[in-house]
PDB file of N, CA and C in Angstrom:
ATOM      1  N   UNK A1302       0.832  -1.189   0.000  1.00 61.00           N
ATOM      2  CA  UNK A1302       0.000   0.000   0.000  1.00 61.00           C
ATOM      3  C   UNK A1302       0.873   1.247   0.000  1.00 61.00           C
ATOM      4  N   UNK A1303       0.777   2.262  -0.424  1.00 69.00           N
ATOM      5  CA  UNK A1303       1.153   3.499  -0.658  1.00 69.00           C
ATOM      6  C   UNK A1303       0.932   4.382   0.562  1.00 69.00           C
ATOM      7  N   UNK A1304       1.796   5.403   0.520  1.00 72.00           N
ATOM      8  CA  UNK A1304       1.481   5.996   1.604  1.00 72.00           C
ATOM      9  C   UNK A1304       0.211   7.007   2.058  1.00 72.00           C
ATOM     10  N   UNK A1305       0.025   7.795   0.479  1.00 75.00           N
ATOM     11  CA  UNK A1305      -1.336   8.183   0.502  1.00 75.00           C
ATOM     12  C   UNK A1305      -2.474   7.121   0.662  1.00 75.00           C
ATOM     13  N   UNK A1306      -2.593   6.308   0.222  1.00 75.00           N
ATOM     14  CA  UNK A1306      -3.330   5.494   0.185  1.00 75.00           C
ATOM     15  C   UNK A1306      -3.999   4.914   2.507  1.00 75.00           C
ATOM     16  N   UNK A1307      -2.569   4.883   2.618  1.00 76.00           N
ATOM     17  CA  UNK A1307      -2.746   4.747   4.124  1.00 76.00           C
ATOM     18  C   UNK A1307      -3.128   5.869   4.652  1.00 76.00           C
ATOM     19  N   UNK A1308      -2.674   7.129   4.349  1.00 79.00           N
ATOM     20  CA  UNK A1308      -3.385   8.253   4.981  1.00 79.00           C
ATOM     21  C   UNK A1308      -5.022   8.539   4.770  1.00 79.00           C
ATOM     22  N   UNK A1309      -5.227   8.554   3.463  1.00 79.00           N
ATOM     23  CA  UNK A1309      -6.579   8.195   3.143  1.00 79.00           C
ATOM     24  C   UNK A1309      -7.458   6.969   4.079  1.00 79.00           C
ATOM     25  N   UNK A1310      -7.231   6.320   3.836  1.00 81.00           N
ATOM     26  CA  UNK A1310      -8.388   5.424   4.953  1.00 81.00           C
ATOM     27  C   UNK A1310      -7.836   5.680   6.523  1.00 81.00           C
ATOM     28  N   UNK A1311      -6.705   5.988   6.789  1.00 83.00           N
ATOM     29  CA  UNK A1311      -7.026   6.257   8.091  1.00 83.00           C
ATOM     30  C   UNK A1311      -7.462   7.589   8.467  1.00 83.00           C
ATOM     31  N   UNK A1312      -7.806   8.575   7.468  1.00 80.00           N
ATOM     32  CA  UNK A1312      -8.913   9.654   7.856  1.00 80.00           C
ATOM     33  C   UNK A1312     -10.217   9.178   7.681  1.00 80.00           C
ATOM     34  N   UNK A1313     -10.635   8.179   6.784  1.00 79.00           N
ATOM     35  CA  UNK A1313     -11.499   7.555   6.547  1.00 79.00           C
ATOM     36  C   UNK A1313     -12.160   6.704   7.948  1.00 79.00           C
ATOM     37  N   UNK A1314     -11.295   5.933   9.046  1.00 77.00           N
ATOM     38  CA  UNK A1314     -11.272   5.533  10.280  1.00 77.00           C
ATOM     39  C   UNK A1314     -11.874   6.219  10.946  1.00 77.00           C
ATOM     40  N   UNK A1315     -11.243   7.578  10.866  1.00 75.00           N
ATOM     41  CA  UNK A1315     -11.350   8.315  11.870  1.00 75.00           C
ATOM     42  C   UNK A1315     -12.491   9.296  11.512  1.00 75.00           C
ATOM     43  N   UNK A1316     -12.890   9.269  10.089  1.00 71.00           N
ATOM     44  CA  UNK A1316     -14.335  10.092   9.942  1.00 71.00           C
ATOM     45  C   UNK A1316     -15.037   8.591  10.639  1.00 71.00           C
ATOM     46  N   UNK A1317     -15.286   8.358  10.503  1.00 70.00           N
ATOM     47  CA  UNK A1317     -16.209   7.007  10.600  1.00 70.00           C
ATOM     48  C   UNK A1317     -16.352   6.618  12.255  1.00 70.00           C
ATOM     49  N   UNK A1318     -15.506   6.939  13.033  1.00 69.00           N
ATOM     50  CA  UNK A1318     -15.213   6.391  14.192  1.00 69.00           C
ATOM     51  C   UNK A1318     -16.537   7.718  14.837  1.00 69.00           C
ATOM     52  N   UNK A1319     -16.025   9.060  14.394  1.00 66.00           N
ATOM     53  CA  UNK A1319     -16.525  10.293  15.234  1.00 66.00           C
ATOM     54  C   UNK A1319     -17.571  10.663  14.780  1.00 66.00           C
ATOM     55  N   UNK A1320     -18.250  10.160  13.449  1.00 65.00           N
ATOM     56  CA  UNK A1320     -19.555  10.184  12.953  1.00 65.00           C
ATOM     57  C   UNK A1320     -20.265   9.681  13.632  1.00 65.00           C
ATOM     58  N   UNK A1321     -20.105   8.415  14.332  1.00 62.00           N
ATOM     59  CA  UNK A1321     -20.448   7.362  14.836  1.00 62.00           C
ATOM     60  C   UNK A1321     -21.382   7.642  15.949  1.00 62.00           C
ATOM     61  N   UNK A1322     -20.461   8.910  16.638  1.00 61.00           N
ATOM     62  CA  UNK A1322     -21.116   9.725  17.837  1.00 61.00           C
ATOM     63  C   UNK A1322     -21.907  10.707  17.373  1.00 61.00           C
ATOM     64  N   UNK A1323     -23.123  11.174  18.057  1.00 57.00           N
ATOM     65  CA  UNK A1323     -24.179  12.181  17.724  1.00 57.00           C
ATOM     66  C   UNK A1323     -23.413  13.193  18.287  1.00 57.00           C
ATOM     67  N   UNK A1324     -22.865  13.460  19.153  1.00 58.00           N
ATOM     68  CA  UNK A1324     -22.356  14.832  19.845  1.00 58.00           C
ATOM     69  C   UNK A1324     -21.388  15.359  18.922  1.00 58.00           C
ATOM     70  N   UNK A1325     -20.331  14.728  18.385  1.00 59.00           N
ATOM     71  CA  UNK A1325     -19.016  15.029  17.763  1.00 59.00           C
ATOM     72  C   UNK A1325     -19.776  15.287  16.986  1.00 59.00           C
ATOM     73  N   UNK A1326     -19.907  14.594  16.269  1.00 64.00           N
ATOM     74  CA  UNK A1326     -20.237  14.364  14.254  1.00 64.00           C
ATOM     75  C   UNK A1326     -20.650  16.592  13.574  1.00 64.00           C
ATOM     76  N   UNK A1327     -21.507  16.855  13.842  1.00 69.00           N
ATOM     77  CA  UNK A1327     -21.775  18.358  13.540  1.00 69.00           C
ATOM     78  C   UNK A1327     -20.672  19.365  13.540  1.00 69.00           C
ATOM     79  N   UNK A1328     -20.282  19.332  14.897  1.00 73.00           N
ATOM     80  CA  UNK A1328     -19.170  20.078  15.160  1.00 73.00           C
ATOM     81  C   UNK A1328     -18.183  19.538  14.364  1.00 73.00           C
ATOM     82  N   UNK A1329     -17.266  18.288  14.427  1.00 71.00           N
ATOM     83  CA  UNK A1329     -16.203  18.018  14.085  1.00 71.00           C
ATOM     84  C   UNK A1329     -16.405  18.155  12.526  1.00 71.00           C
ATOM     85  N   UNK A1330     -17.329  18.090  11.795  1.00 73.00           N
ATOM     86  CA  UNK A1330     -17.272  18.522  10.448  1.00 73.00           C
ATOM     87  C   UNK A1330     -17.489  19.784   9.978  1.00 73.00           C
ATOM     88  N   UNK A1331     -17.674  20.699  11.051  1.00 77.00           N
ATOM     89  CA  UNK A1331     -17.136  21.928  10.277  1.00 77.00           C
ATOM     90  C   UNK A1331     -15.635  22.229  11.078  1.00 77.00           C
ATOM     91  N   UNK A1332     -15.244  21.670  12.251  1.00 80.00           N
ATOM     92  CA  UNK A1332     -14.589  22.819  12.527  1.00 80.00           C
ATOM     93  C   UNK A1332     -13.109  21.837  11.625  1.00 80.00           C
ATOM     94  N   UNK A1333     -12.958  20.724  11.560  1.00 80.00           N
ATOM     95  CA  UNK A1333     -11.897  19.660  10.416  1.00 80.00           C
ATOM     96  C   UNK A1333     -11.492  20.944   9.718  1.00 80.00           C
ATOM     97  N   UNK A1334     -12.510  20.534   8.685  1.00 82.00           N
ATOM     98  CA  UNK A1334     -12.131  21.928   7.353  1.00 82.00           C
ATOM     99  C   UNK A1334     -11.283  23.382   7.547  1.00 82.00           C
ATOM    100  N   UNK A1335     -11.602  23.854   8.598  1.00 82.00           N
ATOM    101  CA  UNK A1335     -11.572  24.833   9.041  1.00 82.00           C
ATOM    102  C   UNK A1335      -9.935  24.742   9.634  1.00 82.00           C
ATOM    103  N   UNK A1336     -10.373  23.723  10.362  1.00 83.00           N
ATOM    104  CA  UNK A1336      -8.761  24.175  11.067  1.00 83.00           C
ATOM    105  C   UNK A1336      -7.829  23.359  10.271  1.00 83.00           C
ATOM    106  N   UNK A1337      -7.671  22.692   9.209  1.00 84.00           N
ATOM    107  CA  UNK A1337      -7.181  22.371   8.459  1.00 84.00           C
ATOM    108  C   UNK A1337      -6.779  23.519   7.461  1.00 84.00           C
ATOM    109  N   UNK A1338      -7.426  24.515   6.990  1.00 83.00           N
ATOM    110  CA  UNK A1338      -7.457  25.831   6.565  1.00 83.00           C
ATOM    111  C   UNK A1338      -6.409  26.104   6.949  1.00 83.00           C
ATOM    112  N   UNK A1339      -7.082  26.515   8.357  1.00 84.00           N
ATOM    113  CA  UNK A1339      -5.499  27.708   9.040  1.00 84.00           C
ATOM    114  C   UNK A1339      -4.437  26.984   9.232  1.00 84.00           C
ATOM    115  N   UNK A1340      -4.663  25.933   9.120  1.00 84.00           N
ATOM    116  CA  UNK A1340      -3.209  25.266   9.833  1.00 84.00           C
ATOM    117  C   UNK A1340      -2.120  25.589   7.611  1.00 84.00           C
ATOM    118  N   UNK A1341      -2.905  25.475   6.752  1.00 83.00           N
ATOM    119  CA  UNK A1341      -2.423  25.401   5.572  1.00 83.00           C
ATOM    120  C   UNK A1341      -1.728  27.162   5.414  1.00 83.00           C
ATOM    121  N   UNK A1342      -2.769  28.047   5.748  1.00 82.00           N
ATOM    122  CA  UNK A1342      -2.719  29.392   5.822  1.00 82.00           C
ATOM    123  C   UNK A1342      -1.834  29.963   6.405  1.00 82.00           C
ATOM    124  N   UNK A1343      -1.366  29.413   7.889  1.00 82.00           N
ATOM    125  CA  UNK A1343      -0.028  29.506   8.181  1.00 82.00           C
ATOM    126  C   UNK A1343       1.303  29.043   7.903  1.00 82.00           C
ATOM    127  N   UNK A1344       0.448  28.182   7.876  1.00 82.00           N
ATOM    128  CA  UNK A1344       2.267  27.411   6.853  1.00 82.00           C
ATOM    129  C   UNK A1344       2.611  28.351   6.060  1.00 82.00           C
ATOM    130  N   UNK A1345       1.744  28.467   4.932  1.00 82.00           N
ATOM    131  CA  UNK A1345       1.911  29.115   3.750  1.00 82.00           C
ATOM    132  C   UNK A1345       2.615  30.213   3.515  1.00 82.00           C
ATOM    133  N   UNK A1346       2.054  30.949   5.123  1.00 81.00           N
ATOM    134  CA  UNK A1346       2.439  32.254   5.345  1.00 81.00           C
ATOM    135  C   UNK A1346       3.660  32.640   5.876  1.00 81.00           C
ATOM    136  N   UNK A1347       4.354  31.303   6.595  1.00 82.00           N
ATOM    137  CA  UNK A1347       5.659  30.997   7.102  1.00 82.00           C
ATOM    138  C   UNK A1347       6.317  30.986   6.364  1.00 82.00           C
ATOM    139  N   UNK A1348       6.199  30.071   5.056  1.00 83.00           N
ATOM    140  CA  UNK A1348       7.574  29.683   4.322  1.00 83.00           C
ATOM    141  C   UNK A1348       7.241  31.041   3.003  1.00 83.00           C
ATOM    142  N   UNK A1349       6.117  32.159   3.276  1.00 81.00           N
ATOM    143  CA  UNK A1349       6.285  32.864   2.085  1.00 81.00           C
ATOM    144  C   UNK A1349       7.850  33.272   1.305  1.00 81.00           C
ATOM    145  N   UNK A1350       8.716  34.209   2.686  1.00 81.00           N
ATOM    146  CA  UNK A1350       9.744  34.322   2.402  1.00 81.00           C
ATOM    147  C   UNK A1350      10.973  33.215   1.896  1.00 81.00           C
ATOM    148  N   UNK A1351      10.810  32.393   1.968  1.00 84.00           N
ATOM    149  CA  UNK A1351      11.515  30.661   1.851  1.00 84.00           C
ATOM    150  C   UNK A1351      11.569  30.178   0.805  1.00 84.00           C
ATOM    151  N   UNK A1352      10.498  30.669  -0.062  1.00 82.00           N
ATOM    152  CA  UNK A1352      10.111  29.746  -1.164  1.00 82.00           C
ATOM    153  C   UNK A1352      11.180  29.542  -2.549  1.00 82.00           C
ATOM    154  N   UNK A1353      11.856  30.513  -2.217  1.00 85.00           N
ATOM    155  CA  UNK A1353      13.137  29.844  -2.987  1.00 85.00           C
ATOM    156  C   UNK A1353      13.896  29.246  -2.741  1.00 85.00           C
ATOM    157  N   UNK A1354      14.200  28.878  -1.435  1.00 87.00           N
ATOM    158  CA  UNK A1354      15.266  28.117  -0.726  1.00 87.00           C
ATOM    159  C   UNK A1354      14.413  26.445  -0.635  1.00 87.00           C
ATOM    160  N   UNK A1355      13.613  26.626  -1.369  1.00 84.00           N
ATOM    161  CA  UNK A1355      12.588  25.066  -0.676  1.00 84.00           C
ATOM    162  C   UNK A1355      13.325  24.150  -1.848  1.00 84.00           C
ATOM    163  N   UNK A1356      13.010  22.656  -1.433  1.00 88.00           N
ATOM    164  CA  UNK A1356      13.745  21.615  -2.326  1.00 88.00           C
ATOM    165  C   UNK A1356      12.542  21.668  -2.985  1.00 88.00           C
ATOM    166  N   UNK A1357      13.200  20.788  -4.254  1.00 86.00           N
ATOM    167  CA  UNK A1357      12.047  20.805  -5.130  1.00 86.00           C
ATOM    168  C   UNK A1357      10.640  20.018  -5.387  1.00 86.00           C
ATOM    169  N   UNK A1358      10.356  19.179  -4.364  1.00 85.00           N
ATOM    170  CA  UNK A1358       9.345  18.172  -3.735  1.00 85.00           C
ATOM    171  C   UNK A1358       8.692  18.958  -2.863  1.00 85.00           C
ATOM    172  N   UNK A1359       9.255  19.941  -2.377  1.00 84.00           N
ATOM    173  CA  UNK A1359       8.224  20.824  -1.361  1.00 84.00           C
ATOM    174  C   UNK A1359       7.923  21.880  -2.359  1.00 84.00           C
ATOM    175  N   UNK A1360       8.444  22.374  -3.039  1.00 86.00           N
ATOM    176  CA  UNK A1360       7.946  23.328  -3.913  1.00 86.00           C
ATOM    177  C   UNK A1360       7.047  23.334  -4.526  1.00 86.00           C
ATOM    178  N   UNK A1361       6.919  21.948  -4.862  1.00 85.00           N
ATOM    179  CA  UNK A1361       5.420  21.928  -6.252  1.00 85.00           C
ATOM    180  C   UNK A1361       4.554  21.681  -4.986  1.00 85.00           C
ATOM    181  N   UNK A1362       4.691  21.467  -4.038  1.00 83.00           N
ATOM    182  CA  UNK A1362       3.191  21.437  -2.920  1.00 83.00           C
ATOM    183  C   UNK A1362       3.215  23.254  -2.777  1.00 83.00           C
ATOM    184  N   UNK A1363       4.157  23.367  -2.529  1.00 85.00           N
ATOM    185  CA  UNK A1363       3.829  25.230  -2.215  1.00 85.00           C
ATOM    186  C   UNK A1363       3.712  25.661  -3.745  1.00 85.00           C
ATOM    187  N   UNK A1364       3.800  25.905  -4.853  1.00 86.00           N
ATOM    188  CA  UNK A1364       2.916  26.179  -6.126  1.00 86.00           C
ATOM    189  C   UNK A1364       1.643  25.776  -5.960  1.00 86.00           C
ATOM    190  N   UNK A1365       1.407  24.596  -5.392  1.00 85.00           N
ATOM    191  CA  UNK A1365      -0.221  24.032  -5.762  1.00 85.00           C
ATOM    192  C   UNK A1365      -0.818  25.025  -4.221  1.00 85.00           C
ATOM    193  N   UNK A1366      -0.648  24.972  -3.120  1.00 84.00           N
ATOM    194  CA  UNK A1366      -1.499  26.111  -2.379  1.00 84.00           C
ATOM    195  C   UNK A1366      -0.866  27.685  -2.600  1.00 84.00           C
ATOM    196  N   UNK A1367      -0.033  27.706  -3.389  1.00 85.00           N
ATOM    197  CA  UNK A1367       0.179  28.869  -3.798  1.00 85.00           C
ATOM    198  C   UNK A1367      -1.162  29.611  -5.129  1.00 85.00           C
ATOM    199  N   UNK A1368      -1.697  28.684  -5.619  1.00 87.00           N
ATOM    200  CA  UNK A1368      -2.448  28.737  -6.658  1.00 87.00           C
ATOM    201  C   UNK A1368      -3.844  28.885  -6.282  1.00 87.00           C
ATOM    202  N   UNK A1369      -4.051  28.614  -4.686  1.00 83.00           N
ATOM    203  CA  UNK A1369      -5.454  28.890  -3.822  1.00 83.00           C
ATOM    204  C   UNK A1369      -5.331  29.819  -3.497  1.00 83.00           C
ATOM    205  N   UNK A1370      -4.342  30.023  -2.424  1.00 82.00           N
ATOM    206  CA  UNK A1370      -3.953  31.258  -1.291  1.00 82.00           C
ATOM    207  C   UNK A1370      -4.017  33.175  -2.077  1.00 82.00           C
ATOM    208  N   UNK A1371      -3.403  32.563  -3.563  1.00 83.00           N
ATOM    209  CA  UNK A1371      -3.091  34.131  -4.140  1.00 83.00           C
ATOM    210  C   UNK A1371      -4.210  35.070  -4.485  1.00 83.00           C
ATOM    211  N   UNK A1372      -5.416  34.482  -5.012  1.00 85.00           N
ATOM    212  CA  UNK A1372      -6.522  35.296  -4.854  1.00 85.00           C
ATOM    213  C   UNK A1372      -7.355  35.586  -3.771  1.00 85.00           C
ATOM    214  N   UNK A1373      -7.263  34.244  -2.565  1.00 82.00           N
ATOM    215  CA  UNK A1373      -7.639  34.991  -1.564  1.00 82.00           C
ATOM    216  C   UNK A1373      -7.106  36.081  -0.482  1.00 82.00           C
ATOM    217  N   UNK A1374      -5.654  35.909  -1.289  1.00 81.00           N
ATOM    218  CA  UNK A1374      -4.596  37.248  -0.603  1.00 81.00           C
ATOM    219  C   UNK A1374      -5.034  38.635  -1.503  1.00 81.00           C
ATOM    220  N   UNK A1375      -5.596  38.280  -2.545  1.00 83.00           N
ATOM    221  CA  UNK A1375      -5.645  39.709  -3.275  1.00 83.00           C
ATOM    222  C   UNK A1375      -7.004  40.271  -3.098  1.00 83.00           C
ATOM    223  N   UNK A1376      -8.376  39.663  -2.270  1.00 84.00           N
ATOM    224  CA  UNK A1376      -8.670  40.403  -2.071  1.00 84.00           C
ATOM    225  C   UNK A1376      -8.783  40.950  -0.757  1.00 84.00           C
ATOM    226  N   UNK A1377      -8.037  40.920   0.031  1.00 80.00           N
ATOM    227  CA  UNK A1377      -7.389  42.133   1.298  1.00 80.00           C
ATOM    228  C   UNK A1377      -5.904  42.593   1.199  1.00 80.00           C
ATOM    229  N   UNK A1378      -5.562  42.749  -0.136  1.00 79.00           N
ATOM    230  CA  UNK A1378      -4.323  43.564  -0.543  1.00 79.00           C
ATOM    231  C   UNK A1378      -5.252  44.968  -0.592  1.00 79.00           C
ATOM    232  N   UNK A1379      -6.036  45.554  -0.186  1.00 84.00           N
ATOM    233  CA  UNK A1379      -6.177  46.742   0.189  1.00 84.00           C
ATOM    234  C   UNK A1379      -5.840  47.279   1.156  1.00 84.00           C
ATOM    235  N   UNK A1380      -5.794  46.276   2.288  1.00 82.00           N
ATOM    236  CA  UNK A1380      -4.957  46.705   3.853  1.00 82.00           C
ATOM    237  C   UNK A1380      -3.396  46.676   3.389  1.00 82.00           C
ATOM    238  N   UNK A1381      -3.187  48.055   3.854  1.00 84.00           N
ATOM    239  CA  UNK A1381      -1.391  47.964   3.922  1.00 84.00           C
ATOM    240  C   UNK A1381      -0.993  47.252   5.193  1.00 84.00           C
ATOM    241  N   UNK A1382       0.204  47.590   4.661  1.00 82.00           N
ATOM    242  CA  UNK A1382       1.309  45.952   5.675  1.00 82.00           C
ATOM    243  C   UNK A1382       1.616  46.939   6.297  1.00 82.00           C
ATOM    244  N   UNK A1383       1.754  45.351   7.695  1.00 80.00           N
ATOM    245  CA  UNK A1383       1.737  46.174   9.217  1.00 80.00           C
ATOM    246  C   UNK A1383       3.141  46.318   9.390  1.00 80.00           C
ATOM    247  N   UNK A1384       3.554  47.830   9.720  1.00 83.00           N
ATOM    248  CA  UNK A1384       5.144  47.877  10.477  1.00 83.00           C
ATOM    249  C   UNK A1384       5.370  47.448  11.386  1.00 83.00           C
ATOM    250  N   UNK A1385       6.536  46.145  11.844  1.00 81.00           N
ATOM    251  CA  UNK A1385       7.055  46.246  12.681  1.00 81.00           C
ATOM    252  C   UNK A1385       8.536  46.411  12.999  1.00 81.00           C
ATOM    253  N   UNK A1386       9.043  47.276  12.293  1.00 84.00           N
ATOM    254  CA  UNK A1386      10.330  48.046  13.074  1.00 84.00           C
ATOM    255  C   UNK A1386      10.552  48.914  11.677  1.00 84.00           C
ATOM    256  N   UNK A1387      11.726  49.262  12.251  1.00 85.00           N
ATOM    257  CA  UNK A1387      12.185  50.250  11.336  1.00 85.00           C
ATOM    258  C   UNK A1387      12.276  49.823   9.595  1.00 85.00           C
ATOM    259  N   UNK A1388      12.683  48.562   9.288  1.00 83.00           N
ATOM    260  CA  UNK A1388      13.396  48.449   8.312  1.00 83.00           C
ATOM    261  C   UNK A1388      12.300  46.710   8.470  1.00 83.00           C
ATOM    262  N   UNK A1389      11.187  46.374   9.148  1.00 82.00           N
ATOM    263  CA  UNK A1389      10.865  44.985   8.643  1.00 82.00           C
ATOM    264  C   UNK A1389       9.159  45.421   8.930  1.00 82.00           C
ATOM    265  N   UNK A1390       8.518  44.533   8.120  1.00 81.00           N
ATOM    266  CA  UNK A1390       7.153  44.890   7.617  1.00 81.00           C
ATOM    267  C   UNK A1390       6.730  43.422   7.521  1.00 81.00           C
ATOM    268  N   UNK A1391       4.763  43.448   7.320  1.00 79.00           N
ATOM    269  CA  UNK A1391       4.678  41.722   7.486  1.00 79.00           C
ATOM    270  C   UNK A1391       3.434  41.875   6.637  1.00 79.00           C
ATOM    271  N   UNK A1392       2.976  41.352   5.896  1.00 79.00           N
ATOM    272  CA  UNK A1392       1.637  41.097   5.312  1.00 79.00           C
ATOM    273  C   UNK A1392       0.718  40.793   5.924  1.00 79.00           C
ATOM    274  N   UNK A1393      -0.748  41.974   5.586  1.00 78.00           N
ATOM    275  CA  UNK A1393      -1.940  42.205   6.582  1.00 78.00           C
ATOM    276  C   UNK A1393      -2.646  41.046   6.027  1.00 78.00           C
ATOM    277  N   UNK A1394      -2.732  40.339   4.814  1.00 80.00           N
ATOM    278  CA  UNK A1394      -3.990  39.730   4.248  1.00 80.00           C
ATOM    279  C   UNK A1394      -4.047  38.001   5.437  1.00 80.00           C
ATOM    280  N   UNK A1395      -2.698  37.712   5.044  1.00 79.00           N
ATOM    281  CA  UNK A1395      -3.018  36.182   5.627  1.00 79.00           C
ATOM    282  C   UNK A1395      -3.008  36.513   7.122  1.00 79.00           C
ATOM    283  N   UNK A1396      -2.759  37.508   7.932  1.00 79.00           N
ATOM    284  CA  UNK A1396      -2.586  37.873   9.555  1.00 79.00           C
ATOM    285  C   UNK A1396      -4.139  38.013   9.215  1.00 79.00           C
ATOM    286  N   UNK A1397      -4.791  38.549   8.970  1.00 81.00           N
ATOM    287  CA  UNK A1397      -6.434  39.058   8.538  1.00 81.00           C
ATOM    288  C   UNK A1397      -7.194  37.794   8.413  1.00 81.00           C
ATOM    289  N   UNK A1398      -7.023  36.810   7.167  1.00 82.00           N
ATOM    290  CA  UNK A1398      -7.659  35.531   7.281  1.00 82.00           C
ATOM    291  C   UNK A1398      -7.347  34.633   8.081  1.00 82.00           C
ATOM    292  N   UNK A1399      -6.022  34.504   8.646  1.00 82.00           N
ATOM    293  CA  UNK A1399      -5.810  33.288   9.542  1.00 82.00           C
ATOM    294  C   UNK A1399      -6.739  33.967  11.231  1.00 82.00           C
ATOM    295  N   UNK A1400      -6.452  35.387  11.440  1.00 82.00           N
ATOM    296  CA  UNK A1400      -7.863  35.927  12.524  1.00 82.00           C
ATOM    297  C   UNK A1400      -9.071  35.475  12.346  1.00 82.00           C
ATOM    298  N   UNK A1401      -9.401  35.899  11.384  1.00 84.00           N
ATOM    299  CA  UNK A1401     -11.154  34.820  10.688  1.00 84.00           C
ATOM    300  C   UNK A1401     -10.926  33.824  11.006  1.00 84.00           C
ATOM    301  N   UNK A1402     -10.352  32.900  10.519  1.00 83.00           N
ATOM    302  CA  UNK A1402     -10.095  31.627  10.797  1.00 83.00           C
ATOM    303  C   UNK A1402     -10.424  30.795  12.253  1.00 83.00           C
ATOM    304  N   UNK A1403      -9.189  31.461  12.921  1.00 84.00           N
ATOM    305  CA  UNK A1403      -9.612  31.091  14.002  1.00 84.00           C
ATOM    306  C   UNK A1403     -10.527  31.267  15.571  1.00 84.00           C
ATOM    307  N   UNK A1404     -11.429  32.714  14.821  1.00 85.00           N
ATOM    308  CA  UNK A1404     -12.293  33.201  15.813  1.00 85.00           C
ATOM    309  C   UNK A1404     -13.697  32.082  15.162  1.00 85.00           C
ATOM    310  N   UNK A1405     -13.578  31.682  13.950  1.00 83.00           N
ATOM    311  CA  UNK A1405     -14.729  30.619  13.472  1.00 83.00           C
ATOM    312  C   UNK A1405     -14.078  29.471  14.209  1.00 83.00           C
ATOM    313  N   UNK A1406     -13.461  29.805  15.011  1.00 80.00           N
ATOM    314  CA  UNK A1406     -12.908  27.968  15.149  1.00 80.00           C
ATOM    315  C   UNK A1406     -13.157  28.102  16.581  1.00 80.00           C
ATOM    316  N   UNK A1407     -12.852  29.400  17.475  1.00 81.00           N
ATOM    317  CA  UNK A1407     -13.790  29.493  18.660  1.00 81.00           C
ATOM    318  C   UNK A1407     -15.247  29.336  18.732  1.00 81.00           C
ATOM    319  N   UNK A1408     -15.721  30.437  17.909  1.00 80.00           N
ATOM    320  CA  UNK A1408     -16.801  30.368  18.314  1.00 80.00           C
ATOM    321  C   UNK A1408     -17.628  28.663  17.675  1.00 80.00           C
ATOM    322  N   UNK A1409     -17.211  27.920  16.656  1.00 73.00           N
ATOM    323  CA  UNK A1409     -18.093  26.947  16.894  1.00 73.00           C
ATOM    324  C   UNK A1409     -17.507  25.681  18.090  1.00 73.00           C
TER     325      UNK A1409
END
């Protein structure tokens, strides 16, 4: 078996296990998605500066969420970037969605 292949059914397990329960099942299917999101959104946002230094097996994964992330960065490229010091600056859009993110991940 492959390794995707093993990751696949054992999310498959584990949908199946927490479906199983009436309490989990609602919640855990929205908030999965969700925090799977931010957890991608930060990454993303980590290795922005990096992305030339990445090997080339990590790269085509950062092209392929690079190819999601860029329009939802462009539309809050109207907020300018936040200063923090003299000479270093940080991008408002993904600090902006990964906040969304995870106040949907409190409140459900």
């Amino acid at each position: 078996m492959k390794k995707t292949d093993l990751v696949i059914l054992a999310i498959a397990v584990i949908l199946v296990i927490t479906l199983g329960s009436s309490y989990l099942s609602a919640k855990f299917l929205l908030k999965l998605p969700i925090g799977l999101i931010t957890l991608l959104f930060v990454l993303y946002w980590k290795f922005m500066p990096y992305k030339n230094q990445l090997a080339t097996n990590y790269r085509k994964y950062y092209d392929m969420m690079d190819k999601f992330t860029q329009p939802v960065f462009r539309m809050f490229s109207r907020y300018p970037r936040i200063k923090l010091g003299p000479s270093m600056e940080m991008e408002s859009a993904p600090f902006i969605i990964s906040s969304i993110l995870i106040v949907i991940l409190i409140i459900l």
